[in-house]
Amino acid sequence: MKTKWKIDPSQSDVLIKMRHSLIAYLTGTMNKFDGHIDIENNEIADASIEFSLDVNTKETRTGQKDKSLKMNHLFDVKEYPLIQFKSTSFEKINRNINFLKGNLTIKNITRSVELDAQFIGINNYDGDQKAAFEVSGKINRNDFGLNFTSFNQNGGLALGKDIKLIANLEFSI
């Protein structure tokens, strides 16, 4: 039997991390979500995950650097406020090694991506059943039209081409 678990936005977040200058990282954490996971017969191997992330939200956790990450010239947050993901397959290797494939949409550009997914577990908390995942991966920002470039004082590229994503997702039934 398939069950639908709804994402708990108060317990979930996404960290976006990108190289800024030669030795530093620009990071931002967003936690305004909508999404769900469908689990068939309580088997995580048959899971499908879908979520959307509002990058134009004021709800951030890391302070000033978030404002830089959400600047209109990088993410075009006013025109494209959502990042969306919908899985196409979930491959369970063992309890801690899983591959989540799906379609990631940023700025209305959709690309197929493969992410690592660690199933943390299912637990009962205050009478609610919860399931938790950590999903991580790396994408090329140019594949999604995130082409903004800035230059540091030495004339070199200040923003890296890769964006690291780390999502801690908690769902409840």
CSV table of C-alpha atoms in Angstrom, one decimal:
chain,number,residue,atom,x,y,z
A,1,MET,CA,0.0,0.0,0.0
A,2,LYS,CA,1.3,3.4,-0.9
A,3,THR,CA,1.4,6.1,1.8
A,4,LYS,CA,2.0,9.8,1.3
A,5,TRP,CA,4.2,11.6,3.8
A,6,LYS,CA,4.2,15.4,3.9
A,7,ILE,CA,7.4,17.4,4.3
A,8,ASP,CA,7.8,19.2,7.7
A,9,PRO,CA,9.2,22.6,6.8
A,10,SER,CA,10.1,23.4,10.4
A,11,GLN,CA,12.5,20.4,10.5
A,12,SER,CA,13.8,20.6,7.0
A,13,ASP,CA,16.4,22.8,5.3
A,14,VAL,CA,18.5,23.1,2.2
A,15,LEU,CA,22.1,24.4,2.3
A,16,ILE,CA,23.3,25.9,-1.0
A,17,LYS,CA,27.1,26.3,-1.1
A,18,MET,CA,29.2,27.8,-3.9
A,19,ARG,CA,32.8,28.7,-4.1
A,20,HIS,CA,33.3,32.5,-3.7
A,21,SER,CA,36.7,33.9,-4.5
A,22,LEU,CA,39.6,31.4,-4.4
A,23,ILE,CA,39.4,30.1,-0.8
A,24,ALA,CA,36.0,31.1,0.6
A,25,TYR,CA,32.4,29.7,0.2
A,26,LEU,CA,29.2,31.6,-0.3
A,27,THR,CA,26.4,29.8,1.6
A,28,GLY,CA,22.7,30.1,2.1
A,29,THR,CA,20.1,28.1,3.9
A,30,MET,CA,16.5,28.1,3.0
A,31,ASN,CA,13.7,26.4,4.8
A,32,LYS,CA,10.4,27.4,3.2
A,33,PHE,CA,9.2,24.1,1.6
A,34,ASP,CA,6.3,22.2,0.2
A,35,GLY,CA,6.6,18.6,-0.8
A,36,HIS,CA,6.0,15.0,0.0
A,37,ILE,CA,7.4,11.5,-0.2
A,38,ASP,CA,5.4,8.4,-1.4
A,39,ILE,CA,6.5,5.1,0.2
A,40,GLU,CA,5.2,1.8,-1.1
A,41,ASN,CA,4.6,-1.0,1.5
A,42,ASN,CA,6.9,0.8,3.9
A,43,GLU,CA,9.8,0.1,1.6
A,44,ILE,CA,12.2,3.0,1.1
A,45,ALA,CA,13.4,1.3,-2.1
A,46,ASP,CA,10.1,2.3,-3.8
A,47,ALA,CA,10.2,5.9,-2.6
A,48,SER,CA,9.5,8.9,-4.7
A,49,ILE,CA,10.4,12.4,-3.4
A,50,GLU,CA,9.1,15.7,-4.6
A,51,PHE,CA,9.6,19.2,-3.1
A,52,SER,CA,9.7,22.8,-4.0
A,53,LEU,CA,11.9,25.4,-2.3
A,54,ASP,CA,11.0,29.1,-2.2
A,55,VAL,CA,14.3,30.9,-2.7
A,56,ASN,CA,12.7,34.3,-2.4
A,57,THR,CA,11.7,33.7,1.2
A,58,LYS,CA,12.9,35.9,4.0
A,59,GLU,CA,13.1,32.8,6.2
A,60,THR,CA,16.8,32.1,6.3
A,61,ARG,CA,19.1,30.7,9.0
A,62,THR,CA,22.6,31.9,8.3
A,63,GLY,CA,22.2,35.7,8.1
A,64,GLN,CA,23.8,38.2,5.8
A,65,LYS,CA,25.3,35.8,3.3
A,66,ASP,CA,21.9,34.5,2.3
A,67,LYS,CA,21.1,37.9,0.9
A,68,SER,CA,24.0,37.6,-1.5
A,69,LEU,CA,22.9,34.1,-2.6
A,70,LYS,CA,19.4,35.3,-3.4
A,71,MET,CA,20.4,38.3,-5.3
A,72,ASN,CA,18.2,38.9,-8.4
A,73,HIS,CA,21.2,38.8,-10.8
A,74,LEU,CA,22.1,35.2,-9.7
A,75,PHE,CA,18.8,33.4,-9.1
A,76,ASP,CA,16.4,35.9,-10.6
A,77,VAL,CA,14.2,35.3,-7.5
A,78,LYS,CA,11.5,37.8,-8.4
A,79,GLU,CA,10.9,36.1,-11.7
A,80,TYR,CA,11.8,32.5,-10.7
A,81,PRO,CA,11.1,32.2,-6.9
A,82,LEU,CA,10.9,28.3,-6.8
A,83,ILE,CA,13.5,25.6,-7.1
A,84,GLN,CA,11.7,22.3,-7.7
A,85,PHE,CA,12.7,18.6,-7.6
A,86,LYS,CA,10.8,15.5,-8.6
A,87,SER,CA,12.4,12.1,-8.4
A,88,THR,CA,12.3,9.7,-11.3
A,89,SER,CA,14.0,6.8,-9.5
A,90,PHE,CA,15.3,5.8,-6.1
A,91,GLU,CA,18.0,3.1,-6.1
A,92,LYS,CA,18.7,1.5,-2.8
A,93,ILE,CA,22.2,0.0,-2.5
A,94,ASN,CA,22.1,-0.5,1.3
A,95,ARG,CA,20.7,1.3,4.3
A,96,ASN,CA,23.2,4.2,3.9
A,97,ILE,CA,23.9,4.3,0.2
A,98,ASN,CA,21.1,5.3,-2.1
A,99,PHE,CA,20.9,7.2,-5.4
A,100,LEU,CA,18.1,9.6,-6.1
A,101,LYS,CA,17.6,10.5,-9.7
A,102,GLY,CA,15.1,13.2,-10.7
A,103,ASN,CA,14.3,16.4,-12.5
A,104,LEU,CA,15.6,19.6,-10.9
A,105,THR,CA,14.1,22.9,-12.1
A,106,ILE,CA,15.8,26.2,-11.5
A,107,LYS,CA,14.8,29.4,-13.5
A,108,ASN,CA,12.3,27.2,-15.5
A,109,ILE,CA,15.3,25.1,-16.8
A,110,THR,CA,14.9,21.4,-16.0
A,111,ARG,CA,17.8,19.0,-15.9
A,112,SER,CA,18.1,15.4,-14.9
A,113,VAL,CA,20.3,15.1,-11.8
A,114,GLU,CA,21.6,12.2,-9.7
A,115,LEU,CA,21.9,12.9,-6.0
A,116,ASP,CA,23.2,10.9,-3.0
A,117,ALA,CA,20.4,10.1,-0.5
A,118,GLN,CA,20.9,8.8,3.0
A,119,PHE,CA,17.8,7.4,4.6
A,120,ILE,CA,18.2,8.4,8.3
A,121,GLY,CA,15.2,6.4,9.5
A,122,ILE,CA,11.6,6.3,10.5
A,123,ASN,CA,10.7,7.1,14.1
A,124,ASN,CA,7.7,8.0,16.3
A,125,TYR,CA,7.9,11.4,17.9
A,126,ASP,CA,5.1,12.7,20.1
A,127,GLY,CA,2.7,10.3,18.5
A,128,ASP,CA,3.7,11.3,14.9
A,129,GLN,CA,5.5,9.0,12.6
A,130,LYS,CA,8.5,10.8,11.0
A,131,ALA,CA,10.9,9.8,8.2
A,132,ALA,CA,14.2,11.6,7.5
A,133,PHE,CA,16.6,11.8,4.6
A,134,GLU,CA,19.7,13.7,3.8
A,135,VAL,CA,20.1,14.4,0.1
A,136,SER,CA,23.3,15.9,-1.3
A,137,GLY,CA,24.9,16.5,-4.7
A,138,LYS,CA,26.7,18.9,-6.9
A,139,ILE,CA,25.3,20.8,-10.0
A,140,ASN,CA,26.8,23.0,-12.6
A,141,ARG,CA,25.2,26.4,-12.1
A,142,ASN,CA,25.6,27.3,-15.9
A,143,ASP,CA,23.3,24.3,-16.7
A,144,PHE,CA,20.5,26.2,-15.0
A,145,GLY,CA,21.1,29.6,-16.5
A,146,LEU,CA,22.8,30.9,-13.3
A,147,ASN,CA,25.4,32.7,-15.5
A,148,PHE,CA,26.1,35.7,-13.4
A,149,THR,CA,29.8,36.3,-12.9
A,150,SER,CA,31.6,38.7,-10.7
A,151,PHE,CA,35.3,39.2,-10.5
A,152,ASN,CA,37.6,39.6,-7.5
A,153,GLN,CA,40.2,42.3,-7.2
A,154,ASN,CA,42.8,40.1,-9.1
A,155,GLY,CA,40.5,39.8,-12.2
A,156,GLY,CA,39.7,36.2,-11.6
A,157,LEU,CA,36.3,34.5,-11.5
A,158,ALA,CA,34.8,35.1,-8.0
A,159,LEU,CA,32.0,32.6,-8.2
A,160,GLY,CA,32.6,28.9,-8.8
A,161,LYS,CA,30.8,26.9,-11.5
A,162,ASP,CA,29.5,24.2,-9.1
A,163,ILE,CA,26.8,24.5,-6.5
A,164,LYS,CA,26.7,22.0,-3.7
A,165,LEU,CA,23.3,21.1,-2.4
A,166,ILE,CA,22.6,19.5,1.0
A,167,ALA,CA,19.0,18.9,1.9
A,168,ASN,CA,17.9,17.6,5.3
A,169,LEU,CA,14.3,16.6,4.7
A,170,GLU,CA,11.9,15.4,7.4
A,171,PHE,CA,8.5,14.0,6.5
A,172,SER,CA,5.5,13.0,8.6
A,173,ILE,CA,2.5,10.8,7.8
